[in-house]
Tab-separated table of N, CA, C and O in Angstrom:
chain	number	residue	atom	x	y	z
A	1	MET	N	-157.301	97.936	-8.750
A	1	MET	CA	-158.444	98.772	-9.162
A	1	MET	C	-159.866	99.308	-7.965
A	1	MET	O	-159.762	98.268	-6.833
A	2	SER	N	-160.181	100.351	-7.722
A	2	SER	CA	-160.574	100.719	-6.918
A	2	SER	C	-162.411	99.787	-6.908
A	2	SER	O	-163.046	98.860	-8.531
A	3	LEU	N	-163.042	100.107	-6.027
A	3	LEU	CA	-164.538	99.224	-6.342
A	3	LEU	C	-165.537	99.508	-7.129
A	3	LEU	O	-166.292	99.182	-7.848
A	4	GLU	N	-165.431	101.342	-7.323
A	4	GLU	CA	-166.161	102.069	-8.084
A	4	GLU	C	-165.887	101.288	-9.874
A	4	GLU	O	-166.805	101.379	-10.155
A	5	LYS	N	-164.785	101.245	-10.241
A	5	LYS	CA	-164.233	100.962	-11.381
A	5	LYS	C	-164.711	99.570	-11.794
A	5	LYS	O	-165.097	99.444	-12.300
A	6	GLY	N	-164.703	98.220	-10.359
A	6	GLY	CA	-165.076	97.604	-10.191
A	6	GLY	C	-166.928	97.378	-11.038
A	6	GLY	O	-166.851	96.074	-11.775
A	7	VAL	N	-167.493	97.722	-10.349
A	7	VAL	CA	-168.438	98.561	-10.473
A	7	VAL	C	-169.319	98.613	-11.432
A	7	VAL	O	-170.190	98.065	-12.245
A	8	ILE	N	-168.581	99.189	-12.140
A	8	ILE	CA	-168.904	100.281	-13.500
A	8	ILE	C	-168.500	98.733	-14.196
A	8	ILE	O	-169.134	98.657	-15.590
A	9	TYR	N	-167.298	98.527	-14.552
A	9	TYR	CA	-167.212	97.314	-15.284
A	9	TYR	C	-168.065	95.763	-15.327
A	9	TYR	O	-168.608	95.836	-16.617
A	10	THR	N	-168.781	95.580	-14.211
A	10	THR	CA	-169.793	94.678	-14.029
A	10	THR	C	-170.501	94.933	-14.629
A	10	THR	O	-170.855	94.162	-15.273
A	11	ILE	N	-171.107	95.956	-14.352
A	11	ILE	CA	-172.315	96.915	-15.188
A	11	ILE	C	-172.332	96.318	-16.662
A	11	ILE	O	-173.280	95.960	-17.196
A	12	VAL	N	-171.162	97.045	-17.174
A	12	VAL	CA	-170.996	97.492	-18.134
A	12	VAL	C	-171.131	96.029	-19.363
A	12	VAL	O	-171.469	95.334	-20.088
A	13	PHE	N	-170.797	94.797	-18.369
A	13	PHE	CA	-170.233	93.330	-18.691
A	13	PHE	C	-172.016	92.973	-18.528
A	13	PHE	O	-172.331	92.171	-19.836
A	14	LEU	N	-172.290	93.545	-17.967
A	14	LEU	CA	-173.694	92.647	-17.529
A	14	LEU	C	-174.730	93.195	-18.573
A	14	LEU	O	-175.644	92.199	-19.245
A	15	PHE	N	-174.760	94.505	-19.154
A	15	PHE	CA	-175.500	94.931	-20.267
A	15	PHE	C	-175.236	94.076	-21.628
A	15	PHE	O	-175.957	94.340	-22.281
A	16	PHE	N	-173.777	94.159	-21.739
A	16	PHE	CA	-174.036	93.652	-23.743
A	16	PHE	C	-173.692	91.981	-22.694
A	16	PHE	O	-174.328	91.730	-23.834
A	17	LEU	N	-173.432	91.539	-22.247
A	17	LEU	CA	-174.105	90.156	-22.422
A	17	LEU	C	-176.143	90.286	-22.500
A	17	LEU	O	-175.738	89.059	-22.566
A	18	LEU	N	-176.787	90.952	-21.824
A	18	LEU	CA	-177.970	90.966	-21.776
A	18	LEU	C	-178.272	91.105	-22.841
A	18	LEU	O	-179.345	90.387	-23.335
A	19	LEU	N	-177.784	92.018	-23.815
A	19	LEU	CA	-178.117	92.087	-25.232
A	19	LEU	C	-177.641	91.008	-25.714
A	19	LEU	O	-178.411	90.338	-26.573
A	20	ILE	N	-176.660	90.402	-25.522
A	20	ILE	CA	-176.031	89.094	-26.269
A	20	ILE	C	-177.134	88.129	-26.177
A	20	ILE	O	-177.820	87.858	-27.093
A	21	LEU	N	-177.596	87.593	-24.898
A	21	LEU	CA	-178.808	86.547	-24.294
A	21	LEU	C	-180.027	87.132	-25.251
A	21	LEU	O	-180.708	86.072	-25.406
A	22	ASN	N	-180.420	88.526	-25.128
A	22	ASN	CA	-181.276	88.333	-25.453
A	22	ASN	C	-181.870	88.368	-27.382
A	22	ASN	O	-182.564	87.875	-27.907
A	23	LEU	N	-180.469	88.690	-28.002
A	23	LEU	CA	-180.331	88.481	-29.321
A	23	LEU	C	-180.269	86.956	-29.607
A	23	LEU	O	-181.203	86.512	-30.363
A	24	ILE	N	-180.177	86.094	-28.851
A	24	ILE	CA	-180.265	84.646	-28.866
A	24	ILE	C	-181.659	84.431	-28.951
A	24	ILE	O	-181.934	83.267	-29.733
A	25	ALA	N	-181.653	84.460	-27.718
A	25	ALA	CA	-183.684	84.342	-27.575
A	25	ALA	C	-184.452	84.950	-28.613
A	25	ALA	O	-184.851	83.832	-29.185
A	26	ILE	N	-184.239	85.650	-29.068
A	26	ILE	CA	-184.665	86.404	-30.041
A	26	ILE	C	-184.858	85.145	-31.585
A	26	ILE	O	-185.173	85.064	-32.349
A	27	ILE	N	-183.565	84.739	-31.599
A	27	ILE	CA	-182.693	83.760	-32.846
A	27	ILE	C	-183.255	82.786	-32.971
A	27	ILE	O	-184.046	82.500	-33.891
A	28	LEU	N	-183.677	82.318	-31.726
A	28	LEU	CA	-183.868	80.375	-31.190
A	28	LEU	C	-185.426	80.763	-31.269
A	28	LEU	O	-185.600	79.870	-32.150
A	29	PHE	N	-186.068	81.653	-31.075
A	29	PHE	CA	-187.575	81.567	-31.456
A	29	PHE	C	-187.633	82.279	-32.958
A	29	PHE	O	-188.687	81.107	-33.323
A	30	LYS	N	-187.038	82.745	-34.027
A	30	LYS	CA	-186.961	83.239	-34.970
A	30	LYS	C	-186.705	81.732	-35.904
A	30	LYS	O	-187.646	81.481	-36.913
A	31	ARG	N	-186.115	80.916	-35.560
A	31	ARG	CA	-185.775	79.738	-36.129
A	31	ARG	C	-187.054	78.564	-35.953
A	31	ARG	O	-187.310	77.934	-36.606
A	32	LYS	N	-187.372	78.966	-34.878
A	32	LYS	CA	-189.396	77.951	-34.607
A	32	LYS	C	-190.545	78.663	-34.743
A	32	LYS	O	-191.100	77.820	-34.073
A	33	GLU	N	-189.886	79.426	-34.718
A	33	GLU	CA	-191.378	80.333	-35.088
A	33	GLU	C	-192.727	79.825	-35.854
A	33	GLU	O	-193.719	79.957	-35.562
A	34	SER	N	-191.804	79.760	-36.976
A	34	SER	CA	-192.917	78.222	-37.529
A	34	SER	C	-194.027	77.409	-36.781
A	34	SER	O	-195.171	77.147	-37.297
A	35	GLU	N	-192.982	76.602	-36.099
A	35	GLU	CA	-193.838	75.452	-35.099
A	35	GLU	C	-194.686	76.442	-34.317
A	35	GLU	O	-195.434	75.247	-33.980
A	36	TYR	N	-194.099	77.710	-33.744
A	36	TYR	CA	-194.719	77.687	-33.116
A	36	TYR	C	-196.305	78.668	-33.197
A	36	TYR	O	-197.190	78.510	-33.166
A	37	GLU	N	-196.263	79.040	-34.789
A	37	GLU	CA	-197.615	79.220	-35.478
A	37	GLU	C	-198.121	78.248	-35.814
A	37	GLU	O	-199.726	78.203	-35.498
A	38	ALA	N	-198.243	76.769	-35.841
A	38	ALA	CA	-198.622	75.954	-35.898
A	38	ALA	C	-198.989	74.972	-35.144
A	38	ALA	O	-200.515	74.893	-34.945
A	39	LEU	N	-198.678	75.462	-33.940
A	39	LEU	CA	-199.198	75.217	-32.725
A	39	LEU	C	-200.339	75.999	-31.860
A	39	LEU	O	-201.526	75.466	-31.926
A	40	LEU	N	-199.905	77.512	-32.261
A	40	LEU	CA	-200.909	78.047	-31.766
A	40	LEU	C	-201.818	78.310	-33.157
A	40	LEU	O	-203.408	78.059	-32.395
A	41	ALA	N	-201.957	77.829	-33.855
A	41	ALA	CA	-203.165	77.539	-34.859
A	41	ALA	C	-203.839	76.115	-34.809
A	41	ALA	O	-204.971	75.680	-34.545
A	42	GLU	N	-203.106	74.923	-34.137
A	42	GLU	CA	-203.303	74.010	-34.077
A	42	GLU	C	-204.681	73.958	-32.168
A	42	GLU	O	-205.519	73.576	-32.197
A	43	PHE	N	-203.937	74.429	-31.689
A	43	PHE	CA	-204.684	75.013	-30.422
A	43	PHE	C	-206.188	76.096	-30.548
A	43	PHE	O	-206.879	75.549	-30.036
A	44	ARG	N	-205.986	76.911	-31.203
A	44	ARG	CA	-207.169	77.788	-31.925
A	44	ARG	C	-208.216	76.839	-32.563
A	44	ARG	O	-209.060	76.924	-32.387
A	45	MET	N	-207.413	75.791	-33.597
A	45	MET	CA	-207.989	74.409	-33.669
A	45	MET	C	-209.410	74.257	-32.937
A	45	MET	O	-210.333	73.702	-33.365
A	46	GLN	N	-209.111	73.407	-32.218
A	46	GLN	CA	-209.349	73.139	-30.993
A	46	GLN	C	-210.514	73.322	-30.314
A	46	GLN	O	-210.855	73.233	-29.805
A	47	GLY	N	-210.359	74.665	-31.013
A	47	GLY	CA	-211.427	75.479	-29.989
A	47	GLY	C	-211.009	76.129	-28.438
A	47	GLY	O	-211.560	76.514	-27.853
A	48	PHE	N	-209.944	75.988	-28.030
A	48	PHE	CA	-209.135	76.798	-27.279
A	48	PHE	C	-208.858	78.191	-27.369
A	48	PHE	O	-208.526	78.358	-28.197
A	49	GLN	N	-209.010	79.397	-26.330
A	49	GLN	CA	-208.365	80.327	-26.599
A	49	GLN	C	-207.510	80.668	-25.458
A	49	GLN	O	-206.696	80.195	-24.795
A	50	ILE	N	-206.851	81.596	-26.557
A	50	ILE	CA	-205.550	81.724	-26.274
A	50	ILE	C	-205.819	83.115	-25.502
A	50	ILE	O	-206.761	84.008	-25.097
A	51	ASP	N	-205.123	83.702	-24.077
A	51	ASP	CA	-205.009	84.877	-23.342
A	51	ASP	C	-204.801	86.191	-24.029
A	51	ASP	O	-204.024	85.894	-25.361
A	52	SER	N	-205.356	87.306	-23.441
A	52	SER	CA	-205.076	88.499	-23.903
A	52	SER	C	-203.451	89.066	-23.986
A	52	SER	O	-203.389	89.318	-24.969
A	53	VAL	N	-202.497	88.595	-23.284
A	53	VAL	CA	-201.136	89.059	-23.630
A	53	VAL	C	-200.537	88.408	-24.724
A	53	VAL	O	-200.133	88.981	-25.412
A	54	THR	N	-200.958	86.697	-24.725
A	54	THR	CA	-200.180	86.077	-25.898
A	54	THR	C	-201.279	86.583	-27.025
A	54	THR	O	-200.336	86.792	-28.608
A	55	SER	N	-202.832	86.975	-27.074
A	55	SER	CA	-202.959	87.342	-28.994
A	55	SER	C	-202.161	89.020	-28.781
A	55	SER	O	-201.319	89.185	-30.064
A	56	MET	N	-202.117	90.051	-27.870
A	56	MET	CA	-201.403	91.282	-28.156
A	56	MET	C	-199.864	90.780	-28.666
A	56	MET	O	-199.911	91.653	-29.509
A	57	ALA	N	-199.132	89.938	-28.305
A	57	ALA	CA	-197.700	89.883	-28.385
A	57	ALA	C	-197.668	88.949	-30.268
A	57	ALA	O	-196.485	89.520	-30.220
A	58	SER	N	-198.741	88.469	-30.258
A	58	SER	CA	-198.542	87.888	-31.464
A	58	SER	C	-198.687	89.102	-32.193
A	58	SER	O	-198.066	88.768	-34.062
A	59	ASN	N	-198.801	90.284	-32.068
A	59	ASN	CA	-198.912	91.174	-32.892
A	59	ASN	C	-198.089	92.167	-33.271
A	59	ASN	O	-197.611	92.942	-33.872
A	60	LEU	N	-197.059	92.284	-32.322
A	60	LEU	CA	-195.710	93.008	-31.431
A	60	LEU	C	-193.984	91.866	-32.300
A	60	LEU	O	-193.331	92.978	-31.704
A	61	GLY	N	-194.381	90.863	-33.001
A	61	GLY	CA	-193.134	90.583	-33.667
A	61	GLY	C	-192.157	90.374	-32.471
A	61	GLY	O	-192.208	89.551	-31.811
A	62	PHE	N	-190.725	90.473	-32.604
A	62	PHE	CA	-189.703	89.705	-32.092
A	62	PHE	C	-189.899	90.399	-30.300
A	62	PHE	O	-188.856	90.478	-29.760
A	63	LEU	N	-190.198	91.425	-30.201
A	63	LEU	CA	-190.316	92.625	-29.070
A	63	LEU	C	-191.165	91.770	-27.760
A	63	LEU	O	-190.637	91.933	-26.733
A	64	ALA	N	-192.024	90.721	-28.284
A	64	ALA	CA	-192.676	89.942	-26.933
A	64	ALA	C	-192.391	88.585	-27.236
A	64	ALA	O	-193.368	87.671	-26.665
A	65	THR	N	-191.449	87.908	-27.136
A	65	THR	CA	-191.158	86.837	-27.562
A	65	THR	C	-191.546	85.729	-26.136
A	65	THR	O	-192.260	85.068	-26.298
A	66	TYR	N	-191.028	86.283	-24.863
A	66	TYR	CA	-191.191	86.278	-24.269
A	66	TYR	C	-193.536	85.899	-23.508
A	66	TYR	O	-193.573	84.483	-23.492
A	67	GLN	N	-193.498	86.776	-23.946
A	67	GLN	CA	-194.891	86.735	-24.109
A	67	GLN	C	-195.641	85.283	-25.161
A	67	GLN	O	-196.719	85.145	-24.339
A	68	LYS	N	-195.257	85.166	-25.868
A	68	LYS	CA	-196.015	84.593	-26.982
A	68	LYS	C	-195.581	82.870	-26.282
A	68	LYS	O	-196.606	82.234	-26.492
A	69	ILE	N	-194.370	83.017	-25.639
A	69	ILE	CA	-194.452	81.534	-24.711
A	69	ILE	C	-194.873	80.977	-23.845
A	69	ILE	O	-195.448	80.159	-22.931
A	70	ILE	N	-194.569	82.151	-23.393
A	70	ILE	CA	-195.407	81.736	-21.286
A	70	ILE	C	-196.739	81.127	-21.281
A	70	ILE	O	-197.192	80.099	-19.783
A	71	TYR	N	-197.548	81.364	-22.288
A	71	TYR	CA	-198.830	81.410	-21.981
A	71	TYR	C	-198.798	79.891	-22.227
A	71	TYR	O	-199.262	78.873	-21.727
A	72	PHE	N	-198.154	78.922	-23.113
A	72	PHE	CA	-198.058	77.220	-23.337
A	72	PHE	C	-197.001	76.868	-22.205
A	72	PHE	O	-197.448	75.776	-21.686
A	73	VAL	N	-196.250	77.561	-21.846
A	73	VAL	CA	-195.212	76.835	-20.820
A	73	VAL	C	-196.405	76.462	-19.274
A	73	VAL	O	-196.015	75.720	-18.995
A	74	ARG	N	-196.931	77.674	-19.415
A	74	ARG	CA	-197.958	77.615	-17.847
A	74	ARG	C	-198.993	76.820	-18.319
A	74	ARG	O	-199.164	75.674	-17.045
A	75	LEU	N	-199.294	76.408	-19.149
A	75	LEU	CA	-200.294	75.861	-19.476
A	75	LEU	C	-199.586	74.066	-19.743
A	75	LEU	O	-199.859	72.938	-18.441
A	76	TYR	N	-198.456	73.760	-19.579
A	76	TYR	CA	-197.617	72.715	-19.707
A	76	TYR	C	-197.322	72.404	-18.584
A	76	TYR	O	-197.284	71.067	-17.973
A	77	LYS	N	-196.700	73.243	-17.731
A	77	LYS	CA	-196.666	72.866	-15.969
A	77	LYS	C	-197.947	73.214	-15.410
A	77	LYS	O	-197.717	72.776	-14.202
A	78	GLY	N	-198.963	72.904	-15.789
A	78	GLY	CA	-200.468	72.830	-15.448
A	78	GLY	C	-201.113	74.195	-14.434
A	78	GLY	O	-201.305	74.215	-13.440
A	79	VAL	N	-200.007	75.395	-14.459
A	79	VAL	CA	-200.205	76.297	-13.380
A	79	VAL	C	-202.095	76.941	-13.894
A	79	VAL	O	-202.388	77.010	-14.978
A	80	ARG	N	-202.239	77.175	-13.017
A	80	ARG	CA	-203.760	77.277	-12.544
A	80	ARG	C	-203.879	78.348	-13.133
A	80	ARG	O	-203.136	79.674	-12.115
A	81	MET	N	-204.918	79.079	-14.374
A	81	MET	CA	-204.759	80.579	-14.593
A	81	MET	C	-206.549	80.653	-14.860
A	81	MET	O	-206.970	79.678	-15.463
A	82	TYR	N	-206.395	82.181	-15.173
A	82	TYR	CA	-207.503	82.514	-15.601
A	82	TYR	C	-207.911	83.356	-17.058
A	82	TYR	O	-207.183	83.540	-17.033
A	83	HIS	N	-208.793	82.622	-17.762
A	83	HIS	CA	-208.774	83.055	-19.355
A	83	HIS	C	-209.577	84.673	-18.849
A	83	HIS	O	-208.885	85.426	-19.632
A	84	THR	N	-210.775	84.431	-18.542
A	84	THR	CA	-210.902	86.181	-18.260
A	84	THR	C	-211.836	86.031	-16.549
A	84	THR	O	-211.352	84.692	-15.547
A	85	LYS	N	-212.132	86.943	-15.913
A	85	LYS	CA	-212.142	86.978	-14.445
A	85	LYS	C	-213.203	86.699	-14.429
A	85	LYS	O	-214.065	86.548	-14.620
A	86	GLY	N	-212.825	85.506	-13.354
A	86	GLY	CA	-213.217	84.286	-12.973
A	86	GLY	C	-213.680	82.717	-13.775
A	86	GLY	O	-214.484	82.122	-13.925
A	87	ASN	N	-213.245	83.406	-14.409
A	87	ASN	CA	-213.491	82.380	-15.556
A	87	ASN	C	-211.675	81.004	-15.552
A	87	ASN	O	-210.933	81.764	-16.190
A	88	LEU	N	-211.996	79.708	-15.249
A	88	LEU	CA	-210.772	79.200	-15.450
A	88	LEU	C	-210.221	78.942	-16.447
A	88	LEU	O	-211.746	78.261	-17.497
A	89	VAL	N	-208.857	78.863	-17.238
A	89	VAL	CA	-208.691	77.752	-18.180
A	89	VAL	C	-209.221	76.696	-18.747
A	89	VAL	O	-209.483	75.881	-17.538
A	90	HIS	N	-209.842	76.412	-19.616
A	90	HIS	CA	-210.500	74.738	-19.872
A	90	HIS	C	-208.945	73.495	-19.109
A	90	HIS	O	-208.037	73.922	-19.525
A	91	GLU	N	-209.765	72.338	-18.848
A	91	GLU	CA	-208.967	72.058	-18.348
A	91	GLU	C	-207.771	70.892	-20.000
A	91	GLU	O	-207.043	70.458	-19.853
A	92	ASN	N	-208.960	70.678	-20.373
A	92	ASN	CA	-208.600	70.369	-21.733
A	92	ASN	C	-207.430	70.873	-22.631
A	92	ASN	O	-206.624	70.389	-23.415
A	93	ALA	N	-207.521	72.498	-22.127
A	93	ALA	CA	-206.299	72.681	-22.868
A	93	ALA	C	-204.729	72.925	-22.244
A	93	ALA	O	-204.246	72.673	-22.696
A	94	TYR	N	-205.017	72.295	-20.824
A	94	TYR	CA	-203.462	71.685	-20.669
A	94	TYR	C	-203.545	70.823	-20.785
A	94	TYR	O	-202.400	70.007	-20.816
A	95	LEU	N	-204.176	69.498	-20.771
A	95	LEU	CA	-204.059	68.222	-21.718
A	95	LEU	C	-203.775	68.407	-23.386
A	95	LEU	O	-202.881	67.152	-23.175
A	96	PHE	N	-204.506	69.149	-23.975
A	96	PHE	CA	-203.638	69.054	-24.980
A	96	PHE	C	-202.200	69.457	-25.512
A	96	PHE	O	-201.576	68.838	-25.824
A	97	ILE	N	-201.680	70.894	-24.289
A	97	ILE	CA	-200.892	70.363	-24.068
A	97	ILE	C	-199.884	69.656	-24.209
A	97	ILE	O	-198.224	69.552	-24.268
A	98	LYS	N	-200.059	69.245	-23.081
A	98	LYS	CA	-199.075	68.116	-22.374
A	98	LYS	C	-199.115	66.975	-23.292
A	98	LYS	O	-197.974	66.029	-22.872
A	99	LYS	N	-200.257	67.171	-24.035
A	99	LYS	CA	-200.305	65.472	-24.893
A	99	LYS	C	-199.081	65.548	-26.228
A	99	LYS	O	-199.081	64.650	-27.044
A	100	GLN	N	-199.041	67.123	-26.378
A	100	GLN	CA	-198.259	66.932	-27.674
A	100	GLN	C	-196.722	66.941	-27.453
A	100	GLN	O	-196.289	65.783	-26.468
A	101	ASP	N	-196.053	66.140	-28.493
A	101	ASP	CA	-194.842	65.231	-28.833
A	101	ASP	C	-193.863	66.053	-27.763
A	101	ASP	O	-193.707	67.319	-27.616
A	102	LYS	N	-192.789	65.508	-27.688
A	102	LYS	CA	-192.183	66.768	-26.154
A	102	LYS	C	-191.040	67.362	-26.878
A	102	LYS	O	-190.596	68.481	-26.670
A	103	ASN	N	-191.424	66.594	-28.634
A	103	ASN	CA	-189.927	67.890	-28.789
A	103	ASN	C	-190.751	68.591	-29.475
A	103	ASN	O	-189.795	69.871	-29.740
A	104	ARG	N	-192.087	68.602	-29.833
A	104	ARG	CA	-192.721	70.179	-30.191
A	104	ARG	C	-193.088	71.171	-29.428
A	104	ARG	O	-193.323	72.124	-29.599
A	105	ILE	N	-192.470	70.622	-27.972
A	105	ILE	CA	-192.543	71.477	-27.044
A	105	ILE	C	-191.304	72.201	-26.076
A	105	ILE	O	-191.329	72.801	-25.472
A	106	ALA	N	-190.359	71.284	-26.608
A	106	ALA	CA	-189.139	71.358	-25.982
A	106	ALA	C	-188.423	72.376	-25.929
A	106	ALA	O	-188.042	73.248	-24.615
A	107	TRP	N	-188.612	73.287	-27.346
A	107	TRP	CA	-187.767	74.029	-27.765
A	107	TRP	C	-188.540	75.477	-26.910
A	107	TRP	O	-187.157	75.644	-26.841
A	108	ILE	N	-189.422	75.102	-26.432
A	108	ILE	CA	-190.426	76.354	-26.051
A	108	ILE	C	-189.886	76.426	-23.986
A	108	ILE	O	-189.589	77.281	-24.082
A	109	LEU	N	-189.768	75.081	-23.807
A	109	LEU	CA	-189.477	74.902	-22.241
A	109	LEU	C	-187.872	75.556	-21.894
A	109	LEU	O	-187.589	76.109	-21.125
A	110	LYS	N	-187.625	75.081	-23.333
A	110	LYS	CA	-185.605	75.893	-23.169
A	110	LYS	C	-185.819	76.918	-23.251
A	110	LYS	O	-184.654	77.797	-22.526
A	111	LEU	N	-186.414	77.744	-24.134
A	111	LEU	CA	-186.316	78.946	-24.429
A	111	LEU	C	-186.927	79.679	-23.129
A	111	LEU	O	-186.156	80.576	-22.617
A	112	HIS	N	-187.885	79.126	-22.240
A	112	HIS	CA	-188.036	79.919	-21.085
A	112	HIS	C	-187.180	79.860	-20.314
A	112	HIS	O	-187.262	80.672	-19.504
A	113	SER	N	-186.407	78.489	-20.069
A	113	SER	CA	-184.884	78.686	-19.336
A	113	SER	C	-184.171	79.650	-19.633
A	113	SER	O	-183.754	80.248	-18.403
A	114	LEU	N	-184.038	80.204	-20.563
A	114	LEU	CA	-182.607	80.658	-21.107
A	114	LEU	C	-183.311	82.563	-20.370
A	114	LEU	O	-183.043	83.391	-19.917
A	115	TYR	N	-184.977	82.230	-20.699
A	115	TYR	CA	-185.684	84.080	-20.166
A	115	TYR	C	-185.670	84.123	-18.736
A	115	TYR	O	-185.296	85.272	-18.216
A	116	ARG	N	-185.389	82.692	-18.609
A	116	ARG	CA	-185.419	82.728	-16.963
A	116	ARG	C	-183.619	83.380	-16.241
A	116	ARG	O	-183.543	83.934	-15.292
A	117	ILE	N	-183.220	82.534	-17.462
A	117	ILE	CA	-181.333	82.847	-16.856
A	117	ILE	C	-181.469	84.959	-17.044
A	117	ILE	O	-180.818	85.357	-16.251
A	118	ILE	N	-181.485	85.128	-18.327
A	118	ILE	CA	-182.235	86.504	-18.749
A	118	ILE	C	-182.810	87.365	-17.022
A	118	ILE	O	-181.848	88.396	-17.140
A	119	PHE	N	-183.650	86.592	-17.080
A	119	PHE	CA	-184.145	87.797	-16.162
A	119	PHE	C	-183.524	87.789	-14.625
A	119	PHE	O	-183.844	88.774	-13.611
A	120	SER	N	-182.894	86.601	-14.329
A	120	SER	CA	-182.228	86.415	-13.228
A	120	SER	C	-180.955	87.796	-13.143
A	120	SER	O	-180.413	88.472	-12.312
A	121	ILE	N	-180.422	87.479	-14.174
A	121	ILE	CA	-179.231	88.292	-14.477
A	121	ILE	C	-179.412	90.144	-14.932
A	121	ILE	O	-178.811	90.903	-14.398
A	122	SER	N	-180.679	90.113	-15.416
A	122	SER	CA	-181.427	91.577	-15.069
A	122	SER	C	-181.412	92.103	-13.374
A	122	SER	O	-181.324	93.263	-13.872
A	123	ALA	N	-182.032	91.494	-13.262
A	123	ALA	CA	-182.163	91.859	-11.718
A	123	ALA	C	-180.868	92.002	-10.604
A	123	ALA	O	-180.415	93.001	-10.578
A	124	LEU	N	-179.885	91.021	-11.255
A	124	LEU	CA	-178.189	91.738	-10.972
A	124	LEU	C	-178.191	92.828	-11.006
A	124	LEU	O	-177.644	93.274	-10.537
A	125	PHE	N	-178.124	93.027	-12.296
A	125	PHE	CA	-178.120	94.542	-13.108
A	125	PHE	C	-178.587	95.554	-12.773
A	125	PHE	O	-177.428	96.306	-11.775
A	126	PHE	N	-179.883	95.251	-12.550
A	126	PHE	CA	-179.968	96.487	-11.546
A	126	PHE	C	-180.190	96.954	-10.035
A	126	PHE	O	-179.770	98.232	-9.500
A	127	VAL	N	-179.937	95.973	-9.266
A	127	VAL	CA	-179.485	96.210	-8.149
A	127	VAL	C	-177.847	96.837	-8.260
A	127	VAL	O	-177.525	97.268	-7.070
A	128	LEU	N	-176.771	96.274	-9.066
A	128	LEU	CA	-175.471	96.450	-9.051
A	128	LEU	C	-175.857	98.157	-9.736
A	128	LEU	O	-174.920	99.201	-9.059
A	129	LEU	N	-176.637	98.588	-10.175
A	129	LEU	CA	-177.144	99.795	-11.124
A	129	LEU	C	-176.743	100.838	-9.703
A	129	LEU	O	-176.838	101.972	-9.616
A	130	ILE	N	-178.158	100.562	-9.279
A	130	ILE	CA	-178.815	101.100	-8.259
A	130	ILE	C	-177.966	101.065	-6.606
A	130	ILE	O	-177.406	102.463	-6.346
A	131	LEU	N	-176.877	99.902	-6.779
A	131	LEU	CA	-175.949	100.292	-5.581
A	131	LEU	C	-175.026	101.259	-6.286
A	131	LEU	O	-174.606	101.922	-5.481
A	132	PHE	N	-174.680	101.236	-7.658
A	132	PHE	CA	-173.495	102.580	-7.619
A	132	PHE	C	-174.283	103.830	-7.576
A	132	PHE	O	-173.460	104.506	-6.895
A	133	VAL	N	-175.893	103.952	-7.891
A	133	VAL	CA	-176.301	105.421	-8.173
A	133	VAL	C	-176.331	105.804	-6.720
A	133	VAL	O	-175.692	107.092	-6.580
A	134	TYR	N	-176.866	105.081	-5.914
A	134	TYR	CA	-176.951	105.501	-3.802
A	134	TYR	C	-175.589	105.563	-3.628
A	134	TYR	O	-175.373	106.148	-2.558
A	135	PHE	N	-174.752	104.654	-3.790
A	135	PHE	CA	-173.731	104.549	-2.633
A	135	PHE	C	-172.584	104.792	-3.157
A	135	PHE	O	-171.748	105.425	-2.242
A	136	LEU	N	-171.751	104.467	-4.010
A	136	LEU	CA	-170.894	104.914	-5.046
A	136	LEU	C	-170.460	105.967	-5.660
A	136	LEU	O	-169.423	106.414	-5.760
A	137	ASN	N	-171.763	106.626	-6.017
A	137	ASN	CA	-171.397	107.916	-6.862
A	137	ASN	C	-171.211	109.059	-5.931
A	137	ASN	O	-172.264	109.556	-4.860
């Protein structure tokens, strides 16, 4: 098998792998969507504001699953964020998420890990694609 065919087969394989992994991520989120909505509602009920990306993603259905969960992941990990320019997210928002039952937030963290794998494979996919286009074609 030539190098070109090997790269093409790898690119096609990675494409379908990414498609399947994204479908799995969407299905996993859909199964837990009611838990996400409950967490979001409770978060807002406590008087905390969500960021604009999470707010926008809430209206995009399954297309923005990663954007829906990342705000809570970053809160859980204690990443310093700004709510608006020059306004840090309130410390109590971090504490609220960290005090949640481990089972309530664990699925979000696992889904985030799956997305990290998806993004890594995506990077490899695009590198191979660029190499194929510029060097092998």
